[in-house]
CSV table of C-alpha atoms in Angstrom, one decimal:
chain,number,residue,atom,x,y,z
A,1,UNK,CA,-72.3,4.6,-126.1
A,2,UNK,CA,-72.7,7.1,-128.6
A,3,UNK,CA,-76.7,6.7,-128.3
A,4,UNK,CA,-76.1,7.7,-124.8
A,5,UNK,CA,-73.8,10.4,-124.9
A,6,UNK,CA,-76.4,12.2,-128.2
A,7,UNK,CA,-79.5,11.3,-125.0
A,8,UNK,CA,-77.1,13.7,-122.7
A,9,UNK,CA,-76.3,16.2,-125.3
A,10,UNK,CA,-80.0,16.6,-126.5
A,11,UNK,CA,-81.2,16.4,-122.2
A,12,UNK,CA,-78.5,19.3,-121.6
A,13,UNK,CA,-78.0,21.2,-124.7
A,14,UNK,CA,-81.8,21.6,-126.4
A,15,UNK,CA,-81.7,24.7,-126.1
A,16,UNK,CA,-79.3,27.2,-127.9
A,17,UNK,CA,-79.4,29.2,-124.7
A,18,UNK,CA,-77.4,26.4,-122.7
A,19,UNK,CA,-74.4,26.5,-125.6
A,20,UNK,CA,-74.8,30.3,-125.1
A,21,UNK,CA,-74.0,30.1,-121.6
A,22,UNK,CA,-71.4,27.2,-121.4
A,23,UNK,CA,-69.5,29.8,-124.2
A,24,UNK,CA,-69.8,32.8,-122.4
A,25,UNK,CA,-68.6,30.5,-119.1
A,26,UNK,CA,-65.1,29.2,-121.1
A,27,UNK,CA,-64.6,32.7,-122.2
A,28,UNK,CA,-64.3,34.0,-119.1
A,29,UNK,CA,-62.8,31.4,-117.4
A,30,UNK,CA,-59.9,30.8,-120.2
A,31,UNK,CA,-59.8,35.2,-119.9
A,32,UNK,CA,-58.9,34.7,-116.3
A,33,UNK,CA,-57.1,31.6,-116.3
A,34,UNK,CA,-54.3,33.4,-119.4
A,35,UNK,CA,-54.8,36.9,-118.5
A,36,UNK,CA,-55.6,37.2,-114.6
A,37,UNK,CA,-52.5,38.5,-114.0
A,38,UNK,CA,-52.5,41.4,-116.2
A,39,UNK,CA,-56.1,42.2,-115.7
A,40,UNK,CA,-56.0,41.7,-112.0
A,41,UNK,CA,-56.6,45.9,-111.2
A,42,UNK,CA,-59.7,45.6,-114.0
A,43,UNK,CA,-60.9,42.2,-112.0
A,44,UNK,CA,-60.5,43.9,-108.1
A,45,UNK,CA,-61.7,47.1,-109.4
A,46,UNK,CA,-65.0,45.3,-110.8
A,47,UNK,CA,-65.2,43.5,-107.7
A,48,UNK,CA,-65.3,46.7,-105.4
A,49,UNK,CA,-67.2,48.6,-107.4
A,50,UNK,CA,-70.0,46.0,-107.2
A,51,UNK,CA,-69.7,45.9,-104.0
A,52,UNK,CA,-70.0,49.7,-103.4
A,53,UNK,CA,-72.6,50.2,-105.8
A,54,UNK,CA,-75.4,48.7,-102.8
A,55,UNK,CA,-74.3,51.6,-101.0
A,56,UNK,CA,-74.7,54.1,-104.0
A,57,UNK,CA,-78.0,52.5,-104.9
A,58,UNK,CA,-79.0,53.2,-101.4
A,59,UNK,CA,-78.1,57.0,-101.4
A,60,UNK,CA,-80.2,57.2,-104.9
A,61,UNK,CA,-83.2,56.0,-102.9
A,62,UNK,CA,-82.5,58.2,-100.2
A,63,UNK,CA,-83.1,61.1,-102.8
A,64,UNK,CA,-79.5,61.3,-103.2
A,65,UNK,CA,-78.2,62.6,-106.9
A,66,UNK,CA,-75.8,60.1,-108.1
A,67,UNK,CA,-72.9,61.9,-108.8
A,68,UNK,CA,-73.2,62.7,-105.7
A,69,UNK,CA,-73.6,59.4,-104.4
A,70,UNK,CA,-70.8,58.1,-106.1
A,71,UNK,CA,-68.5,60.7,-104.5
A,72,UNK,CA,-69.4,60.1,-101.1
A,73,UNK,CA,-68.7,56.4,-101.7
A,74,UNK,CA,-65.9,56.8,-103.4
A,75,UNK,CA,-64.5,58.9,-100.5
A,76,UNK,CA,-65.4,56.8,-98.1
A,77,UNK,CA,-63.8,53.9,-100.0
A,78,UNK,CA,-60.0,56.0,-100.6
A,79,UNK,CA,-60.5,57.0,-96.6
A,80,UNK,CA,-60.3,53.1,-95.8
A,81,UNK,CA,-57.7,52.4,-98.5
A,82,UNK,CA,-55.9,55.1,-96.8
A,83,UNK,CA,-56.1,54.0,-93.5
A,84,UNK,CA,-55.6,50.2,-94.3
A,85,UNK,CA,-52.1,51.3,-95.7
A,86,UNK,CA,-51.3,53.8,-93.6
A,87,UNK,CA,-51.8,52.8,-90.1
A,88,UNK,CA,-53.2,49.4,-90.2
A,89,UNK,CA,-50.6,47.5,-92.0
A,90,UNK,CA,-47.2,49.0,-90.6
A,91,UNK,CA,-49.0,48.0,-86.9
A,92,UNK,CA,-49.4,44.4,-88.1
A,93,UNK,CA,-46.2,44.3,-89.9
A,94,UNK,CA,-44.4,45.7,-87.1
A,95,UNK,CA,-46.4,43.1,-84.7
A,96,UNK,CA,-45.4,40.7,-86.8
A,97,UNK,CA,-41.8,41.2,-87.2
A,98,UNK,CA,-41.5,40.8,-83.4
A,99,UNK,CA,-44.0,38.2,-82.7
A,100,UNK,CA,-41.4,36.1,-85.3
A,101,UNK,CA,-38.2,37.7,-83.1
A,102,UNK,CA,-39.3,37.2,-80.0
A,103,UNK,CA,-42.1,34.8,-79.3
A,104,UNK,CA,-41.4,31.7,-81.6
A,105,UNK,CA,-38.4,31.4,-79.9
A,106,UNK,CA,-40.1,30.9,-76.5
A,107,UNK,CA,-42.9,28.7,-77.9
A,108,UNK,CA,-40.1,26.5,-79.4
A,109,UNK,CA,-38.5,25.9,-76.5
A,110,UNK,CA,-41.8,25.1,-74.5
A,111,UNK,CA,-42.6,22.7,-77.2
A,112,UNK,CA,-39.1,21.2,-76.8
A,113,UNK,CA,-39.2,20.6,-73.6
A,114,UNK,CA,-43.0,18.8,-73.5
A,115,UNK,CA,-41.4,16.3,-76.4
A,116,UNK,CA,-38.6,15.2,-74.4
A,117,UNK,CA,-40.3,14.7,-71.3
A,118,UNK,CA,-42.9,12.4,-73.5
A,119,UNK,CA,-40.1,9.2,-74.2
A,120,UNK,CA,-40.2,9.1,-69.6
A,121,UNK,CA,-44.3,8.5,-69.7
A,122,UNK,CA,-44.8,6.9,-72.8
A,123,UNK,CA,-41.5,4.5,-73.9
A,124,UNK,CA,-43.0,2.3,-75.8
A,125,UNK,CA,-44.8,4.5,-77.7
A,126,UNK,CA,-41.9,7.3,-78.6
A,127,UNK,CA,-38.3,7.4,-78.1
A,128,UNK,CA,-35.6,10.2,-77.5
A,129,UNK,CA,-33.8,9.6,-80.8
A,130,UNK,CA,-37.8,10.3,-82.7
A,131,UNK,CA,-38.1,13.2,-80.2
A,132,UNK,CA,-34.8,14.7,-81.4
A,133,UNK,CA,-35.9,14.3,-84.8
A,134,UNK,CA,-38.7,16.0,-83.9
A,135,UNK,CA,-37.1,18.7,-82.5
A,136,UNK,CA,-34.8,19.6,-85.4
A,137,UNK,CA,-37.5,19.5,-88.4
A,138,UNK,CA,-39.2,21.9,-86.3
A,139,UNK,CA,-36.3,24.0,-85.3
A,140,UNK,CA,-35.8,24.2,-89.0
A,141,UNK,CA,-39.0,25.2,-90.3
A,142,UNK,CA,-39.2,28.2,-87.9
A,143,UNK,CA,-36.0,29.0,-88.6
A,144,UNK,CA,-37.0,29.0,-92.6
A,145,UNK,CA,-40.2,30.6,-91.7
A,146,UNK,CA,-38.7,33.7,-89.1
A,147,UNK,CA,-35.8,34.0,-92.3
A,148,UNK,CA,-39.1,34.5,-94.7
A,149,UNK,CA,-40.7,36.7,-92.6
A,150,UNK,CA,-37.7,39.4,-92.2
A,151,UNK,CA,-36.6,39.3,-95.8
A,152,UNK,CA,-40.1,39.7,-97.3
A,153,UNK,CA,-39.2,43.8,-97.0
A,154,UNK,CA,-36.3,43.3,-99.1
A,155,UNK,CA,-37.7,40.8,-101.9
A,156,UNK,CA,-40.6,42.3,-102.2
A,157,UNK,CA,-38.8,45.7,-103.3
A,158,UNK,CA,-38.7,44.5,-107.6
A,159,UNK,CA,-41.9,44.2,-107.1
A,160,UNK,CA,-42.7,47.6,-105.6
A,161,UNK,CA,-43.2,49.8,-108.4
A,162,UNK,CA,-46.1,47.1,-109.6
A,163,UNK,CA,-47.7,47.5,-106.8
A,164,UNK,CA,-47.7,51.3,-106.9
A,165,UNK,CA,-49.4,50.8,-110.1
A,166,UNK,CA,-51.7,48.4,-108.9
A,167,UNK,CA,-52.5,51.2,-105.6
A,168,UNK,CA,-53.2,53.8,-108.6
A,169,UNK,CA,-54.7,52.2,-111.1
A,170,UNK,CA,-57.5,50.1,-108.7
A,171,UNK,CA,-59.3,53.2,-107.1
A,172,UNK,CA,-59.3,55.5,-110.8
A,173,UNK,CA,-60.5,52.2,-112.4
A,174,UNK,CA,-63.3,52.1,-109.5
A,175,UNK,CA,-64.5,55.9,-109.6
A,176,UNK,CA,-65.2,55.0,-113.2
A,177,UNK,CA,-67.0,51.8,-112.8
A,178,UNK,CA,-69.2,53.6,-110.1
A,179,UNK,CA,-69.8,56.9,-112.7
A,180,UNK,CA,-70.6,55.4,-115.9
A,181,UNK,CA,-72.3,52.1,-114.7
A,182,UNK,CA,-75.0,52.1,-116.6
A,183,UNK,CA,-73.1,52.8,-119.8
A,184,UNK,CA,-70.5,50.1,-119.2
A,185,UNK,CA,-73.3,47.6,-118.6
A,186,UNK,CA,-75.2,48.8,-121.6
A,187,UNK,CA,-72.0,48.2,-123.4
A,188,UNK,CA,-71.3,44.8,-122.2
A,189,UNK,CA,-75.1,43.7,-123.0
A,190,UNK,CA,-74.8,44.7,-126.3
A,191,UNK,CA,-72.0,41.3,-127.0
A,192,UNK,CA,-75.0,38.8,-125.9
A,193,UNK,CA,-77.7,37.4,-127.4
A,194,UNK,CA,-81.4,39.3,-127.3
A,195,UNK,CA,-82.2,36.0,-126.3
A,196,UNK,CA,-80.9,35.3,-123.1
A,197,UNK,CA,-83.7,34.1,-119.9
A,198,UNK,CA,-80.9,31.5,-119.1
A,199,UNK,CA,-78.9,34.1,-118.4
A,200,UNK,CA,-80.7,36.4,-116.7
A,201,UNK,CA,-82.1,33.8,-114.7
A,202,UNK,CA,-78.6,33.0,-113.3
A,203,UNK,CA,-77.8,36.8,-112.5
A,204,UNK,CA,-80.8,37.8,-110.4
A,205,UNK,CA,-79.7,34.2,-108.3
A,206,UNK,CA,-76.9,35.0,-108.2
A,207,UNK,CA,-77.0,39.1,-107.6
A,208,UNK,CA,-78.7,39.3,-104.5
A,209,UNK,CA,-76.6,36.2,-102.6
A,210,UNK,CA,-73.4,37.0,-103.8
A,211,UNK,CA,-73.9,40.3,-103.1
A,212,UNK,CA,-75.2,40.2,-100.0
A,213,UNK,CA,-72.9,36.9,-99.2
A,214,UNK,CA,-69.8,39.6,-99.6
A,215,UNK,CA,-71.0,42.6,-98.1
A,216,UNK,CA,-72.3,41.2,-94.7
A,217,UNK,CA,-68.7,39.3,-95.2
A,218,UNK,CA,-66.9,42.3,-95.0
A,219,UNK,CA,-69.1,44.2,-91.9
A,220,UNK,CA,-68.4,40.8,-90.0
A,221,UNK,CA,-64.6,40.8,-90.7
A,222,UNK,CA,-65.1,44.1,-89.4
A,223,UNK,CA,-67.0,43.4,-86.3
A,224,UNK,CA,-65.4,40.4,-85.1
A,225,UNK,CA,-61.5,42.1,-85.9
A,226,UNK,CA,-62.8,44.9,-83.9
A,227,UNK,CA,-64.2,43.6,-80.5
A,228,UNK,CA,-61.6,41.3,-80.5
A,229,UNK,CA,-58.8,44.0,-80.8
A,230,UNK,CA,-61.0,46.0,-78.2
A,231,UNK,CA,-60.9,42.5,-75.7
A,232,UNK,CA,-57.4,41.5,-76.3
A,233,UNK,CA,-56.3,45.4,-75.5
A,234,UNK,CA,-58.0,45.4,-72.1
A,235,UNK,CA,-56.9,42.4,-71.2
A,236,UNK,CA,-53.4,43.5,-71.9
A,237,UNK,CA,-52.3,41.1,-74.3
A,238,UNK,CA,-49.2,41.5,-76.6
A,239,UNK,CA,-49.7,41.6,-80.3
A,240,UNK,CA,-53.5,42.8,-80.1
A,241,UNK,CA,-53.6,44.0,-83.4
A,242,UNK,CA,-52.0,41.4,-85.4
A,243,UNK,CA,-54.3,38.7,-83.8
A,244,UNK,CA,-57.4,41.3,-84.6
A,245,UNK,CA,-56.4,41.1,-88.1
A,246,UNK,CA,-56.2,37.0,-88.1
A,247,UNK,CA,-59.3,36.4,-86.2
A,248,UNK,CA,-61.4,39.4,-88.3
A,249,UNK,CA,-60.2,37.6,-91.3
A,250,UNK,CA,-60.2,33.9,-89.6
A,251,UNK,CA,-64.5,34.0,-90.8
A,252,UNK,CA,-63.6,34.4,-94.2
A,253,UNK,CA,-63.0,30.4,-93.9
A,254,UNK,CA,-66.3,29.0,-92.4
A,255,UNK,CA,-65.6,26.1,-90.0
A,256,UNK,CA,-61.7,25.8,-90.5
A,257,UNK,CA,-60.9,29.8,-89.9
A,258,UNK,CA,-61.4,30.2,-86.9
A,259,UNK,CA,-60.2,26.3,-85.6
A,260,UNK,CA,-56.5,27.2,-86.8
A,261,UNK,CA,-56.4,31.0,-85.8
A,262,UNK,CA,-57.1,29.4,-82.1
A,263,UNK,CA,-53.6,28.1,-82.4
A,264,UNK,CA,-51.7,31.7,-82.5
A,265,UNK,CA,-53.7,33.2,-80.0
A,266,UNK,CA,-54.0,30.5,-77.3
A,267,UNK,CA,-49.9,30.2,-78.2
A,268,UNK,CA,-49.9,34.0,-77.6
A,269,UNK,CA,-51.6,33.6,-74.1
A,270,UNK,CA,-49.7,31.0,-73.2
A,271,UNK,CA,-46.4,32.8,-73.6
A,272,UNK,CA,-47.3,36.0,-72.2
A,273,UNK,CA,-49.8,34.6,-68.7
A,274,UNK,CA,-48.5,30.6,-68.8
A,275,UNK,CA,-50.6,28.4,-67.4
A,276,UNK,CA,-53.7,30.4,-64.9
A,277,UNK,CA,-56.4,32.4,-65.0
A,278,UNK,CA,-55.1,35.1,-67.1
A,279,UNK,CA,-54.9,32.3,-70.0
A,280,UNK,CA,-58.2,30.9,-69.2
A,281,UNK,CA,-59.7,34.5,-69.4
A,282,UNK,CA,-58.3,35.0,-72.6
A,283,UNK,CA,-59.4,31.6,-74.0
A,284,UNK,CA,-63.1,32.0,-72.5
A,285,UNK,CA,-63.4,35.8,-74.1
A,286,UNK,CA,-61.9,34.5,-77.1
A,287,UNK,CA,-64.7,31.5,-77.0
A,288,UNK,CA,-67.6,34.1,-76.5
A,289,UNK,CA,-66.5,35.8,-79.4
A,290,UNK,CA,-66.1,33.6,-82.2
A,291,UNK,CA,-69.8,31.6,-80.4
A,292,UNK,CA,-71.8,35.4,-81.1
A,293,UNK,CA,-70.1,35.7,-84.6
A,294,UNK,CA,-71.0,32.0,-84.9
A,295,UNK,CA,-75.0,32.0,-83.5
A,296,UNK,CA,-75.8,35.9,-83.4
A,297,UNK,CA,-73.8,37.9,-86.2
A,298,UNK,CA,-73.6,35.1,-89.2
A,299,UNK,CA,-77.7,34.3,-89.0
A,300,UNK,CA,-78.3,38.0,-88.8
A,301,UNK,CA,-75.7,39.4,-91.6
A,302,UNK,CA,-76.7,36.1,-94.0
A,303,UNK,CA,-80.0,34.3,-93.1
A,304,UNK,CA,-80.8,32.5,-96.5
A,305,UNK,CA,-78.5,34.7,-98.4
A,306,UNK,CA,-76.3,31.5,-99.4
A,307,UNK,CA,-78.2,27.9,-99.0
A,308,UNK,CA,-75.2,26.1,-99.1
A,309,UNK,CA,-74.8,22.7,-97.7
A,310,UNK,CA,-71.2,22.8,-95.4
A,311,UNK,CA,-70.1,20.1,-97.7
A,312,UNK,CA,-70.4,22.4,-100.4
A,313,UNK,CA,-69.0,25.0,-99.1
A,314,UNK,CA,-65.5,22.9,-97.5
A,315,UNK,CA,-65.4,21.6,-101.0
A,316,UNK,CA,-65.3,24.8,-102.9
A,317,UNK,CA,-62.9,26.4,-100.5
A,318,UNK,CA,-60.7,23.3,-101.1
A,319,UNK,CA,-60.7,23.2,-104.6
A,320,UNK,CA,-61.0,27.5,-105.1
A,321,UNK,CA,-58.3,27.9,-103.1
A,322,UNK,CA,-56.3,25.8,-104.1
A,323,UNK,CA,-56.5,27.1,-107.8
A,324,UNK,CA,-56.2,30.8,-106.9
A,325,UNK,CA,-55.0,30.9,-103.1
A,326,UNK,CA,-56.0,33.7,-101.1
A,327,UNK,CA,-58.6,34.8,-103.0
A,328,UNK,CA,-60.0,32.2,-104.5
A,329,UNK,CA,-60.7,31.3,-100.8
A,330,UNK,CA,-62.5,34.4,-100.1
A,331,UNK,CA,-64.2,34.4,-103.2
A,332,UNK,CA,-65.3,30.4,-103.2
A,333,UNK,CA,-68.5,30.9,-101.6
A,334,UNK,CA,-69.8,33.3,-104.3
A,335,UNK,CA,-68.3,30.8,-107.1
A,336,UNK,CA,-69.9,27.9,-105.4
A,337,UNK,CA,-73.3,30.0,-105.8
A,338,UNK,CA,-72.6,30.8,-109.2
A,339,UNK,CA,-72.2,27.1,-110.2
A,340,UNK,CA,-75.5,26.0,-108.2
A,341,UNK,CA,-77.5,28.8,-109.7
A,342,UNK,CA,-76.1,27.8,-113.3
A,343,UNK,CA,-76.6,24.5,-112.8
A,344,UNK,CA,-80.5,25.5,-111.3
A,345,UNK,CA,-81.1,27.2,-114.6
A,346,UNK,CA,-79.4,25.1,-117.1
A,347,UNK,CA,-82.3,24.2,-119.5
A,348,UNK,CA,-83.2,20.4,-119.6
A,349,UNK,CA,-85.4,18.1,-121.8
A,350,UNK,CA,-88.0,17.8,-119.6
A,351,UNK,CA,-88.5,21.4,-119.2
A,352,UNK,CA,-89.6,21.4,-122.9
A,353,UNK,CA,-91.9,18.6,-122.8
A,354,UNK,CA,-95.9,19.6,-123.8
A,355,UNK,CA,-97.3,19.5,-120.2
A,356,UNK,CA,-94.8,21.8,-118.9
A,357,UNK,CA,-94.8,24.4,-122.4
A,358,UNK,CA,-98.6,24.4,-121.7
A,359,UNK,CA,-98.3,25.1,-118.0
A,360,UNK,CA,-95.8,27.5,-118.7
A,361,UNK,CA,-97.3,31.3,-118.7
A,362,UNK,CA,-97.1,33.6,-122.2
A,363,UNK,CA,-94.9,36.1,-122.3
């Protein structure tokens, strides 16, 4: 046993590069897991400023100068913030409120009355008594859940003042990111070794996926929240830009997204047209959407960006968000591509052997 365990050590961890990495990989994975909370403004504005810096590289090539560049984009970034807060989320939360108000009730009592009718046709499959039962777990979970969603306002209210900090100190953390970039990184650099092609080999993987994976993430949220706000208002449908919002952020969730944000809108339809051709309108518009962003928008936006296998990628959202919820589901994709790139450029035995060190090119 121990022969075997010193064969996997020596096979994994030859090289003093590999203990370099798995070090650096506990550090910041024991810095999130104890201190995510407190550090969550430094950890979103990172996250952004990556994101935007594409944009200011892009300006740069453009002849742009880059404090100039960084202005623009950090302009264009507090316009959005703005208008997210602003006008986007008192429309959904105002949706919201009334979709809970007035609509469950309705779907409730449609439910309720499909259940009972099912002891008559099938008797020896379901009886009233399991139908009533039925009928009050669910009458108590909306109750519980239409409760939740009026008293947020007023629980949330403790918790207001962190999140005025969190609204200040995100965007100032992110206008310095963007400005002194280079000196940050420089900075950073200086706490690894010289010696570090493991390393670097796992950041230019993982750079151009992950960010590529998130920005074409974000333009497709965008696209798909927007033609379907622009469908469901010409057809007339209530709640328009709360189901946007769901469905835009439904394809952060490949292949389980946008199966359980059908449920709200086809329960939406149904409410509002019943049964008919206004319902099937809805559902087939609904269907050409999600099949473009599906065979059109995600091949164009990502290509090769990520080669992840589906399994991979249901896996990691499983197991990312069930560690860190919300966002560890958005951000399990690019996690997932940071383990396969590590894992593609851990260092093994055989990499060292005397074929391969004389096949291997001199620096």
């Amino acid at each position: 046993m121990l022969r075997i365990l010193r064969n996997w050590a020596d096979n994994y961890f030859s090289d003093e590069e590999a203990v370099y990495l798995v070090v650096l990989l506990l550090v910041i994975g024991l810095t999130i897991a104890f201190f995510g909370g407190m550090l969550a403004p430094v950890f979103t504005a990172m996250v952004v400023a990556y994101l935007m810096q594409g944009l200011v590289g892009a300006l740069e090539r453009r002849g742009v100068k880059r404090m100039l560049a960084v202005g623009l984009v950090f302009t264009l970034f507090m316009g959005l913030l703005i208008a997210t807060l602003v006008v986007l989320l008192p429309m959904v939360w105002r949706q919201l409120v009334l979709l809970v108000q007035d609509q469950l009730p309705h779907v409730l009592k449609n439910v309720e009355i499909w259940l009972r009718g099912l002891p008559a046709h099938y008797p020896e499959i379901i009886s009233m008594e399991q139908v009533n039962s039925i009928v009050a777990v669910i009458q108590r979970e909306v109750a519980e859940a239409g409760q939740g969603v009026l008293t947020l306002s007023l629980a949330s209210i403790p918790n207001l003042v962190e999140i005025m900090v969190f609204l200040v100190l995100v965007p100032l953390l992110v206008f310095f990111f963007l400005k002194d970039r280079e000196t940050l990184v420089n900075w950073m650099l200086g706490f690894l070794p010289r010696k570090r092609r493991i390393l670097s080999h796992v950041w230019q993987e993982m750079d151009g996926q992950i960010a590529n994976y998130v920005r074409g993430k974000a333009i497709e949220i965008l696209l798909v929240g927007g033609a379907t706000f622009i469908a469901f208002v010409l057809l007339d449908m209530n709640y328009a830009v709360l189901l946007a919002v769901l469905v835009g952020l439904s394809v952060v969730v490949p292949y389980i997204g946008a199966t359980v944000v059908t449920l709200p809108v086809a329960a939406v339809a149904y409410v509002q047209f019943g049964w008919g051709g206004d319902f099937a309108l809805v559902m087939i518009v609904y269907g050409i959407i999600q099949f473009i962003d599906g065979n059109i928008l995600v091949p164009l936006l990502f290509s090769e960006a990520v080669n992840l296998h589906p399994v991979a990628i249901i896996t990691a959202i499983l197991l990312f968000g069930g560690l860190w919820g919300l966002w560890g589901v958005f951000f399990a994709i690019p996690l997932a591509t940071l383990i396969k790139a590590v894992i593609n450029a851990w260092p093994r035995q055989a990499d060292y052997s005397p074929g391969k060190l004389e096949a291997q090119p001199e620096a």
